[in-house]
Amino acid sequence: MEKQDQILMKKQNKTYVLELIKNMAPISRMQISKNTKMSPTSITRIVGELQEQGFVKETKLVTSGVGRKATLLDVCGDVLFTIGVELDKAVLKIGIVNYVGGMIDLQTYVRNPLESYEETVQNINDKVKNIIEQNAIPVGKIIGLAVGLPGSIDYENGIVRVAEQLRWKDVHLVRDLSKLTSLNVVIDNELKMKIIAENTVGKAKDSKSSILVGIGSGIGSAILLNGEVHRGESNNAGEIGHTVIDPNGNVCSCGKFGCLCTYISEGAILADAKKMKDISSIDEVFVAFRDGESWALNILDRTATYIALAISNLACLYEPECIILSGNLIDKMPEMKQQIEEKCERYMWEPIKKNLHIVHSSLGSQGVVLGAAIQAQNSLFDIN
Amino acid sequence: MEKQDQILMKKQNKTYVLELIKNMAPISRMQISKNTKMSPTSITRIVGELQEQGFVKETKLVTSGVGRKATLLDVCGDVLFTIGVELDKAVLKIGIVNYVGGMIDLQTYVRNPLESYEETVQNINDKVKNIIEQNAIPVGKIIGLAVGLPGSIDYENGIVRVAEQLRWKDVHLVRDLSKLTSLNVVIDNELKMKIIAENTVGKAKDSKSSILVGIGSGIGSAILLNGEVHRGESNNAGEIGHTVIDPNGNVCSCGKFGCLCTYISEGAILADAKKMKDISSIDEVFVAFRDGESWALNILDRTATYIALAISNLACLYEPECIILSGNLIDKMPEMKQQIEEKCERYMWEPIKKNLHIVHSSLGSQGVVLGAAIQAQNSLFDIN
């Protein structure tokens, strides 16, 4: 075997052992040897190296059962960290996540929707520096930063093609942010980040095919097929907001009539609500709904109808095993869950209905930040 | 190496060499050796076996260029055959396809829409026997039969779950048809069969991600991702006919309002046309269109609008590299192509439009039969 191949193989074995400990901890060296079919000598050597590098530690636990007791191993969560960032029209969230997917700190800031691109990038840099300092994380332990944001993202080249909510077009976010922060930077569409969190620790864990639907300041979806994010030709797959749900409906900013996003988004709901009452926030619509005001009941009933139709259309085209609902509109209005479920029950095409689970995300408001941080780890972590 | 493993490996090598000759013919033994990285001795032995079994023949061609001339090899198309069947409400088509995908004979019959399941199965058997006899194909050379039909098909268990157009529900088509014909039988949704033909010899050849849209007695789609048919949890993925395009639209047989299939299908167009004129076939609508009768222009203009919206919605959700339009409505009304393309140009979301090709199938009315026969070969052919 060539020297190069030997080095590669050693690295692959080491990564494999580390992944195994991470997924099955606490675990003994003997169990690792059995699972990997590598010799006990090799495992002892690899574990030794991993301990020295700080990835693995011996726990106080020992194997149960008969025979000689063996010490159990676990990974060290604090061996490395990644930063996850969620950027939206009106919100900036920054979190630190450790090697085992634990959220160490999560900070949420209000963002001025009129802020320029340069201001936002500077702002992210400042807040990232803050959170690292406040948590006293050694900079050497931070392997990178990832940003999830709404829009059409060229994640391979690190360019935001179009982000209507942020009013950005063709901005080199990875280049600009890595220059400022001196960190490796990864970017992607917010929902694609979120479904990675769902696939790692959430409702799509171990799922072969799931769709995440996000409903908040806009509506979108992300698709997981065979455990991979389905991206399409230029990472726009899942752009349900611009599917047409009514050819004679509302005019959309994209030039078509009746795009889904003109009905289901906080902005769309607020615009309709303002025709009835002088209000300024979506929360006031929710209050009116809870007070039983008929206009609010009607508007949110129509919203639930369109959400259920969107779910039904997604199910017809992809037939996934699971559709996960998430986002501000669902989180703030738990009353809508039941309405949506009832309407799905009525609207779903019979042959598809029986295999489909509709569930609600349990990651709450930290899904995008967590997914981004996990994606940063997946893309940037490489063991020596 | 175990004896079993050796046998398996020999078989894999043989299949690999045969596939290579099929795809690259005419080709010399030396080129095969180079491409497969197997030794010239092994290749000579394998090719010898393939010649003896009738899969491969020497051509009269020799290699060009300097050096000793070597004879070029080709596969024998007539070494084996499969039968492809297309079944629709009013049509039954049966074709014989050879090993290299050549259509030897294609016969088309009118089907009585009121025919029972048993009558149809008997009918298929009779026509299959006919076509085999008429073409004097030795029965031993026919490795199987495949049927493509509209509906929700459990292709793994050979059961038609729902076929609205045929009025079938939970019928064991594979069991019943293989008993009658004494052939191995495979079934699948017609458009899933058709996209296999497109992927093998048509517009989706070598495509990573394509969607075939079929418009005729109904509307549906089939999806190819990473060279594989995307099936969904129970083979219903691509069921665009029951996506809702207008929540206040026509009542659909599935119980929803405004499903796409209530607007785009020959039946739907005919039903609308009958409100204007006493006609009995879709062809009369086409004649009226060509005569410039305004009601026909309006109806088909709306049809083109809905087709373009359906394409736009598919593109938003999957973002494929190619969408292939096919089916009777397109084949019989080539004038619609331009209308659909113009509307797509207007409706398609900008970031998706630039990477998407919309093309028209070149397989004409034999796409399903050809795809079914190829699928029968893919599923049933196994070399010894």
Short mmCIF file of N, CA and C in Angstrom, two decimals, chain A residues 194-319:
data_model
loop_
_atom_site.label_atom_id
_atom_site.label_comp_id
_atom_site.label_asym_id
_atom_site.label_seq_id
_atom_site.Cartn_x
_atom_site.Cartn_y
_atom_site.Cartn_z
N LYS A 194 -32.03 24.22 9.20
CA LYS A 194 -32.93 23.72 10.24
C LYS A 194 -33.20 22.23 10.07
N ILE A 195 -33.34 21.76 8.84
CA ILE A 195 -33.65 20.35 8.65
C ILE A 195 -32.43 19.50 9.02
N ILE A 196 -31.23 20.08 8.96
CA ILE A 196 -30.04 19.35 9.42
C ILE A 196 -30.11 19.14 10.93
N ALA A 197 -30.60 20.17 11.64
CA ALA A 197 -30.81 20.00 13.09
C ALA A 197 -31.89 18.94 13.35
N GLU A 198 -32.98 19.00 12.58
CA GLU A 198 -34.05 18.00 12.76
C GLU A 198 -33.52 16.59 12.48
N ASN A 199 -32.65 16.48 11.49
CA ASN A 199 -32.11 15.18 11.10
C ASN A 199 -31.09 14.65 12.12
N THR A 200 -30.45 15.57 12.86
CA THR A 200 -29.42 15.16 13.81
C THR A 200 -30.00 14.92 15.20
N VAL A 201 -30.83 15.85 15.66
CA VAL A 201 -31.34 15.71 17.03
C VAL A 201 -32.86 15.88 17.13
N GLY A 202 -33.55 16.14 16.01
CA GLY A 202 -34.98 16.47 16.09
C GLY A 202 -35.90 15.40 15.54
N LYS A 203 -37.01 15.83 14.97
CA LYS A 203 -38.08 14.93 14.56
C LYS A 203 -37.74 14.11 13.30
N ALA A 204 -36.68 14.52 12.58
CA ALA A 204 -36.31 13.75 11.38
C ALA A 204 -35.08 12.88 11.64
N LYS A 205 -34.80 12.64 12.94
CA LYS A 205 -33.63 11.80 13.28
C LYS A 205 -33.82 10.42 12.65
N ASP A 206 -32.80 9.98 11.94
CA ASP A 206 -32.83 8.67 11.26
C ASP A 206 -33.91 8.56 10.18
N SER A 207 -34.51 9.68 9.77
CA SER A 207 -35.55 9.60 8.74
C SER A 207 -34.91 9.50 7.36
N LYS A 208 -35.55 8.72 6.48
CA LYS A 208 -35.08 8.63 5.10
C LYS A 208 -35.61 9.80 4.28
N SER A 209 -36.89 10.16 4.49
CA SER A 209 -37.46 11.23 3.69
C SER A 209 -38.40 12.08 4.53
N SER A 210 -38.00 13.33 4.73
CA SER A 210 -38.80 14.26 5.52
C SER A 210 -38.81 15.61 4.85
N ILE A 211 -39.87 16.36 5.12
CA ILE A 211 -39.91 17.74 4.64
C ILE A 211 -40.19 18.65 5.83
N LEU A 212 -39.37 19.70 5.94
CA LEU A 212 -39.59 20.70 6.97
C LEU A 212 -40.29 21.89 6.33
N VAL A 213 -41.42 22.31 6.90
CA VAL A 213 -42.10 23.50 6.41
C VAL A 213 -41.93 24.59 7.46
N GLY A 214 -41.45 25.74 7.04
CA GLY A 214 -41.23 26.85 7.97
C GLY A 214 -42.17 27.99 7.65
N ILE A 215 -42.91 28.45 8.65
CA ILE A 215 -43.89 29.50 8.43
C ILE A 215 -43.65 30.62 9.43
N GLY A 216 -43.26 31.77 8.93
CA GLY A 216 -42.97 32.90 9.81
C GLY A 216 -43.04 34.16 9.00
N SER A 217 -41.91 34.88 8.90
CA SER A 217 -41.93 36.10 8.08
C SER A 217 -42.10 35.73 6.60
N GLY A 218 -41.85 34.48 6.26
CA GLY A 218 -42.16 33.96 4.92
C GLY A 218 -42.60 32.52 5.05
N ILE A 219 -42.77 31.84 3.92
CA ILE A 219 -43.02 30.39 3.99
C ILE A 219 -42.06 29.68 3.05
N GLY A 220 -41.50 28.58 3.53
CA GLY A 220 -40.57 27.82 2.71
C GLY A 220 -40.53 26.39 3.18
N SER A 221 -39.73 25.58 2.49
CA SER A 221 -39.59 24.20 2.93
C SER A 221 -38.19 23.70 2.59
N ALA A 222 -37.78 22.65 3.30
CA ALA A 222 -36.50 22.00 3.01
C ALA A 222 -36.77 20.51 2.98
N ILE A 223 -36.07 19.84 2.08
CA ILE A 223 -36.39 18.44 1.80
C ILE A 223 -35.20 17.53 2.07
N LEU A 224 -35.47 16.46 2.79
CA LEU A 224 -34.43 15.48 3.11
C LEU A 224 -34.80 14.17 2.41
N LEU A 225 -33.92 13.70 1.52
CA LEU A 225 -34.16 12.43 0.82
C LEU A 225 -32.96 11.53 1.04
N ASN A 226 -33.19 10.30 1.41
CA ASN A 226 -32.10 9.36 1.70
C ASN A 226 -31.06 9.97 2.63
N GLY A 227 -31.53 10.70 3.62
CA GLY A 227 -30.62 11.28 4.60
C GLY A 227 -29.82 12.48 4.13
N GLU A 228 -30.05 12.93 2.89
CA GLU A 228 -29.33 14.10 2.36
C GLU A 228 -30.31 15.22 2.05
N VAL A 229 -29.85 16.47 2.19
CA VAL A 229 -30.69 17.60 1.79
C VAL A 229 -30.81 17.60 0.27
N HIS A 230 -32.06 17.61 -0.24
CA HIS A 230 -32.24 17.70 -1.69
C HIS A 230 -32.16 19.18 -2.08
N ARG A 231 -31.18 19.52 -2.92
CA ARG A 231 -30.92 20.94 -3.19
C ARG A 231 -31.46 21.43 -4.52
N GLY A 232 -31.57 20.55 -5.51
CA GLY A 232 -31.93 21.00 -6.85
C GLY A 232 -30.73 21.62 -7.55
N GLU A 233 -30.97 22.10 -8.76
CA GLU A 233 -29.86 22.56 -9.62
C GLU A 233 -29.06 23.71 -9.02
N SER A 234 -29.74 24.64 -8.32
CA SER A 234 -28.95 25.72 -7.71
C SER A 234 -29.46 26.03 -6.31
N ASN A 235 -29.71 24.96 -5.57
CA ASN A 235 -30.03 25.05 -4.14
C ASN A 235 -31.37 25.72 -3.85
N ASN A 236 -32.29 25.74 -4.84
CA ASN A 236 -33.59 26.37 -4.61
C ASN A 236 -34.73 25.38 -4.42
N ALA A 237 -34.45 24.08 -4.45
CA ALA A 237 -35.52 23.10 -4.27
C ALA A 237 -36.23 23.35 -2.94
N GLY A 238 -37.55 23.21 -2.94
CA GLY A 238 -38.32 23.44 -1.72
C GLY A 238 -38.91 24.84 -1.64
N GLU A 239 -38.74 25.63 -2.70
CA GLU A 239 -39.21 27.03 -2.70
C GLU A 239 -40.73 27.08 -2.86
N ILE A 240 -41.41 26.60 -1.83
CA ILE A 240 -42.86 26.48 -1.91
C ILE A 240 -43.56 27.84 -1.91
N GLY A 241 -42.89 28.86 -1.38
CA GLY A 241 -43.49 30.19 -1.31
C GLY A 241 -43.92 30.72 -2.67
N HIS A 242 -43.20 30.33 -3.71
CA HIS A 242 -43.56 30.82 -5.05
C HIS A 242 -44.31 29.78 -5.89
N THR A 243 -44.85 28.75 -5.23
CA THR A 243 -45.79 27.91 -5.98
C THR A 243 -47.13 28.64 -5.98
N VAL A 244 -47.85 28.48 -7.09
CA VAL A 244 -49.12 29.19 -7.24
C VAL A 244 -50.24 28.34 -6.67
N ILE A 245 -51.04 28.96 -5.81
CA ILE A 245 -52.12 28.24 -5.15
C ILE A 245 -53.47 28.80 -5.62
N ASP A 246 -53.43 29.91 -6.36
CA ASP A 246 -54.65 30.52 -6.87
C ASP A 246 -54.30 31.43 -8.04
N PRO A 247 -54.56 30.96 -9.27
CA PRO A 247 -54.10 31.70 -10.45
C PRO A 247 -54.73 33.07 -10.61
N ASN A 248 -55.83 33.32 -9.88
CA ASN A 248 -56.43 34.65 -9.94
C ASN A 248 -56.26 35.39 -8.61
N GLY A 249 -55.28 34.96 -7.85
CA GLY A 249 -55.11 35.49 -6.51
C GLY A 249 -54.27 36.76 -6.43
N ASN A 250 -53.72 37.00 -5.24
CA ASN A 250 -52.93 38.20 -4.96
C ASN A 250 -51.73 38.34 -5.91
N VAL A 251 -51.40 39.58 -6.24
CA VAL A 251 -50.18 39.83 -7.01
C VAL A 251 -48.97 39.59 -6.10
N CYS A 252 -47.97 38.91 -6.63
CA CYS A 252 -46.77 38.61 -5.85
C CYS A 252 -45.60 39.45 -6.36
N SER A 253 -44.63 39.69 -5.50
CA SER A 253 -43.47 40.50 -5.88
C SER A 253 -42.68 39.85 -7.02
N CYS A 254 -42.91 38.54 -7.26
CA CYS A 254 -42.18 37.84 -8.33
C CYS A 254 -42.86 38.07 -9.68
N GLY A 255 -44.04 38.68 -9.69
CA GLY A 255 -44.71 38.98 -10.95
C GLY A 255 -45.87 38.05 -11.27
N LYS A 256 -46.01 36.95 -10.51
CA LYS A 256 -47.14 36.04 -10.74
C LYS A 256 -48.33 36.44 -9.87
N PHE A 257 -49.45 35.76 -10.11
CA PHE A 257 -50.62 35.92 -9.23
C PHE A 257 -50.72 34.70 -8.32
N GLY A 258 -51.10 34.94 -7.09
CA GLY A 258 -51.53 33.85 -6.22
C GLY A 258 -50.44 32.94 -5.68
N CYS A 259 -49.19 33.44 -5.58
CA CYS A 259 -48.14 32.64 -4.94
C CYS A 259 -48.51 32.43 -3.47
N LEU A 260 -48.14 31.27 -2.97
CA LEU A 260 -48.45 30.91 -1.59
C LEU A 260 -47.96 31.97 -0.59
N CYS A 261 -46.78 32.54 -0.86
CA CYS A 261 -46.21 33.50 0.10
C CYS A 261 -47.03 34.78 0.21
N THR A 262 -47.94 35.02 -0.75
CA THR A 262 -48.77 36.22 -0.61
C THR A 262 -49.93 35.98 0.36
N TYR A 263 -50.14 34.73 0.75
CA TYR A 263 -51.21 34.40 1.72
C TYR A 263 -50.66 34.02 3.08
N ILE A 264 -49.56 33.23 3.06
CA ILE A 264 -49.04 32.73 4.33
C ILE A 264 -47.72 33.39 4.65
N SER A 265 -47.76 34.44 5.42
CA SER A 265 -46.57 35.06 5.99
C SER A 265 -47.10 36.10 6.96
N GLU A 266 -46.29 36.44 7.92
CA GLU A 266 -46.75 37.43 8.90
C GLU A 266 -47.13 38.74 8.21
N GLY A 267 -46.33 39.11 7.21
CA GLY A 267 -46.61 40.36 6.50
C GLY A 267 -47.95 40.32 5.79
N ALA A 268 -48.25 39.18 5.13
CA ALA A 268 -49.50 39.05 4.39
C ALA A 268 -50.70 39.10 5.33
N ILE A 269 -50.56 38.42 6.46
CA ILE A 269 -51.66 38.40 7.44
C ILE A 269 -51.90 39.81 8.00
N LEU A 270 -50.79 40.48 8.30
CA LEU A 270 -50.87 41.83 8.87
C LEU A 270 -51.52 42.80 7.88
N ALA A 271 -51.13 42.66 6.61
CA ALA A 271 -51.69 43.55 5.58
C ALA A 271 -53.21 43.39 5.50
N ASP A 272 -53.68 42.14 5.56
CA ASP A 272 -55.13 41.91 5.52
C ASP A 272 -55.80 42.44 6.80
N ALA A 273 -55.12 42.21 7.93
CA ALA A 273 -55.69 42.61 9.22
C ALA A 273 -55.87 44.13 9.29
N LYS A 274 -54.92 44.84 8.68
CA LYS A 274 -54.96 46.31 8.73
C LYS A 274 -56.18 46.88 8.02
N LYS A 275 -56.74 46.10 7.10
CA LYS A 275 -57.96 46.56 6.42
C LYS A 275 -59.13 46.63 7.41
N MET A 276 -58.99 45.87 8.52
CA MET A 276 -60.06 45.79 9.50
C MET A 276 -59.84 46.68 10.70
N LYS A 277 -58.57 46.81 11.10
CA LYS A 277 -58.30 47.44 12.39
C LYS A 277 -56.93 48.10 12.33
N ASP A 278 -56.77 49.16 13.08
CA ASP A 278 -55.50 49.89 13.07
C ASP A 278 -54.49 49.20 14.00
N ILE A 279 -53.83 48.18 13.50
CA ILE A 279 -52.88 47.46 14.34
C ILE A 279 -51.51 47.49 13.69
N SER A 280 -50.49 47.16 14.46
CA SER A 280 -49.15 47.30 13.90
C SER A 280 -48.31 46.03 14.04
N SER A 281 -48.82 45.00 14.72
CA SER A 281 -48.00 43.79 14.84
C SER A 281 -48.86 42.53 14.73
N ILE A 282 -48.21 41.47 14.33
CA ILE A 282 -48.90 40.19 14.15
C ILE A 282 -49.46 39.70 15.49
N ASP A 283 -48.78 40.09 16.59
CA ASP A 283 -49.25 39.64 17.90
C ASP A 283 -50.66 40.17 18.20
N GLU A 284 -50.95 41.36 17.67
CA GLU A 284 -52.29 41.92 17.89
C GLU A 284 -53.35 41.10 17.15
N VAL A 285 -52.97 40.51 16.02
CA VAL A 285 -53.91 39.65 15.30
C VAL A 285 -54.21 38.41 16.15
N PHE A 286 -53.15 37.89 16.79
CA PHE A 286 -53.33 36.70 17.63
C PHE A 286 -54.24 37.02 18.82
N VAL A 287 -54.06 38.23 19.40
CA VAL A 287 -54.92 38.63 20.52
C VAL A 287 -56.38 38.69 20.06
N ALA A 288 -56.59 39.31 18.90
CA ALA A 288 -57.96 39.42 18.36
C ALA A 288 -58.57 38.04 18.11
N PHE A 289 -57.73 37.11 17.62
CA PHE A 289 -58.18 35.74 17.38
C PHE A 289 -58.64 35.12 18.69
N ARG A 290 -57.83 35.32 19.73
CA ARG A 290 -58.16 34.72 21.04
C ARG A 290 -59.37 35.38 21.68
N ASP A 291 -59.61 36.66 21.31
CA ASP A 291 -60.81 37.36 21.80
C ASP A 291 -62.04 36.98 20.98
N GLY A 292 -61.84 36.14 19.97
CA GLY A 292 -62.97 35.68 19.15
C GLY A 292 -63.46 36.71 18.15
N GLU A 293 -62.64 37.70 17.78
CA GLU A 293 -63.08 38.69 16.78
C GLU A 293 -63.16 37.99 15.42
N SER A 294 -64.33 38.15 14.78
CA SER A 294 -64.59 37.30 13.60
C SER A 294 -63.60 37.53 12.47
N TRP A 295 -63.16 38.78 12.24
CA TRP A 295 -62.22 39.02 11.13
C TRP A 295 -60.92 38.26 11.36
N ALA A 296 -60.48 38.20 12.65
CA ALA A 296 -59.23 37.49 12.94
C ALA A 296 -59.43 35.99 12.79
N LEU A 297 -60.60 35.51 13.23
CA LEU A 297 -60.91 34.08 13.03
C LEU A 297 -60.89 33.74 11.55
N ASN A 298 -61.49 34.62 10.72
CA ASN A 298 -61.56 34.37 9.28
C ASN A 298 -60.18 34.36 8.63
N ILE A 299 -59.40 35.38 8.97
CA ILE A 299 -58.06 35.48 8.35
C ILE A 299 -57.22 34.27 8.71
N LEU A 300 -57.21 33.90 9.99
CA LEU A 300 -56.36 32.77 10.39
C LEU A 300 -56.94 31.43 9.94
N ASP A 301 -58.27 31.40 9.75
CA ASP A 301 -58.87 30.18 9.19
C ASP A 301 -58.38 30.00 7.74
N ARG A 302 -58.36 31.10 6.99
CA ARG A 302 -57.87 31.01 5.62
C ARG A 302 -56.39 30.64 5.60
N THR A 303 -55.63 31.20 6.54
CA THR A 303 -54.20 30.86 6.62
C THR A 303 -54.03 29.36 6.85
N ALA A 304 -54.81 28.82 7.78
CA ALA A 304 -54.73 27.38 8.07
C ALA A 304 -55.09 26.56 6.83
N THR A 305 -56.12 27.04 6.08
CA THR A 305 -56.51 26.35 4.84
C THR A 305 -55.34 26.30 3.86
N TYR A 306 -54.70 27.45 3.65
CA TYR A 306 -53.60 27.49 2.69
C TYR A 306 -52.40 26.66 3.17
N ILE A 307 -52.15 26.67 4.47
CA ILE A 307 -51.05 25.84 4.99
C ILE A 307 -51.35 24.37 4.73
N ALA A 308 -52.58 23.96 5.00
CA ALA A 308 -52.95 22.55 4.79
C ALA A 308 -52.86 22.18 3.31
N LEU A 309 -53.27 23.10 2.43
CA LEU A 309 -53.16 22.82 0.99
C LEU A 309 -51.70 22.71 0.57
N ALA A 310 -50.85 23.57 1.15
CA ALA A 310 -49.42 23.51 0.83
C ALA A 310 -48.85 22.17 1.26
N ILE A 311 -49.23 21.72 2.45
CA ILE A 311 -48.77 20.42 2.95
C ILE A 311 -49.25 19.31 2.03
N SER A 312 -50.52 19.39 1.64
CA SER A 312 -51.10 18.38 0.75
C SER A 312 -50.38 18.36 -0.60
N ASN A 313 -50.08 19.53 -1.14
CA ASN A 313 -49.36 19.58 -2.42
C ASN A 313 -47.95 19.00 -2.30
N LEU A 314 -47.25 19.35 -1.21
CA LEU A 314 -45.91 18.78 -0.99
C LEU A 314 -45.98 17.27 -0.89
N ALA A 315 -46.99 16.78 -0.17
CA ALA A 315 -47.13 15.33 0.02
C ALA A 315 -47.40 14.63 -1.31
N CYS A 316 -48.24 15.26 -2.17
CA CYS A 316 -48.52 14.67 -3.48
C CYS A 316 -47.26 14.57 -4.32
N LEU A 317 -46.41 15.56 -4.26
CA LEU A 317 -45.25 15.57 -5.15
C LEU A 317 -44.07 14.77 -4.61
N TYR A 318 -43.86 14.77 -3.30
CA TYR A 318 -42.71 14.05 -2.74
C TYR A 318 -43.07 12.73 -2.06
N GLU A 319 -44.26 12.64 -1.53
CA GLU A 319 -44.69 11.51 -0.70
C GLU A 319 -43.62 11.13 0.33
#
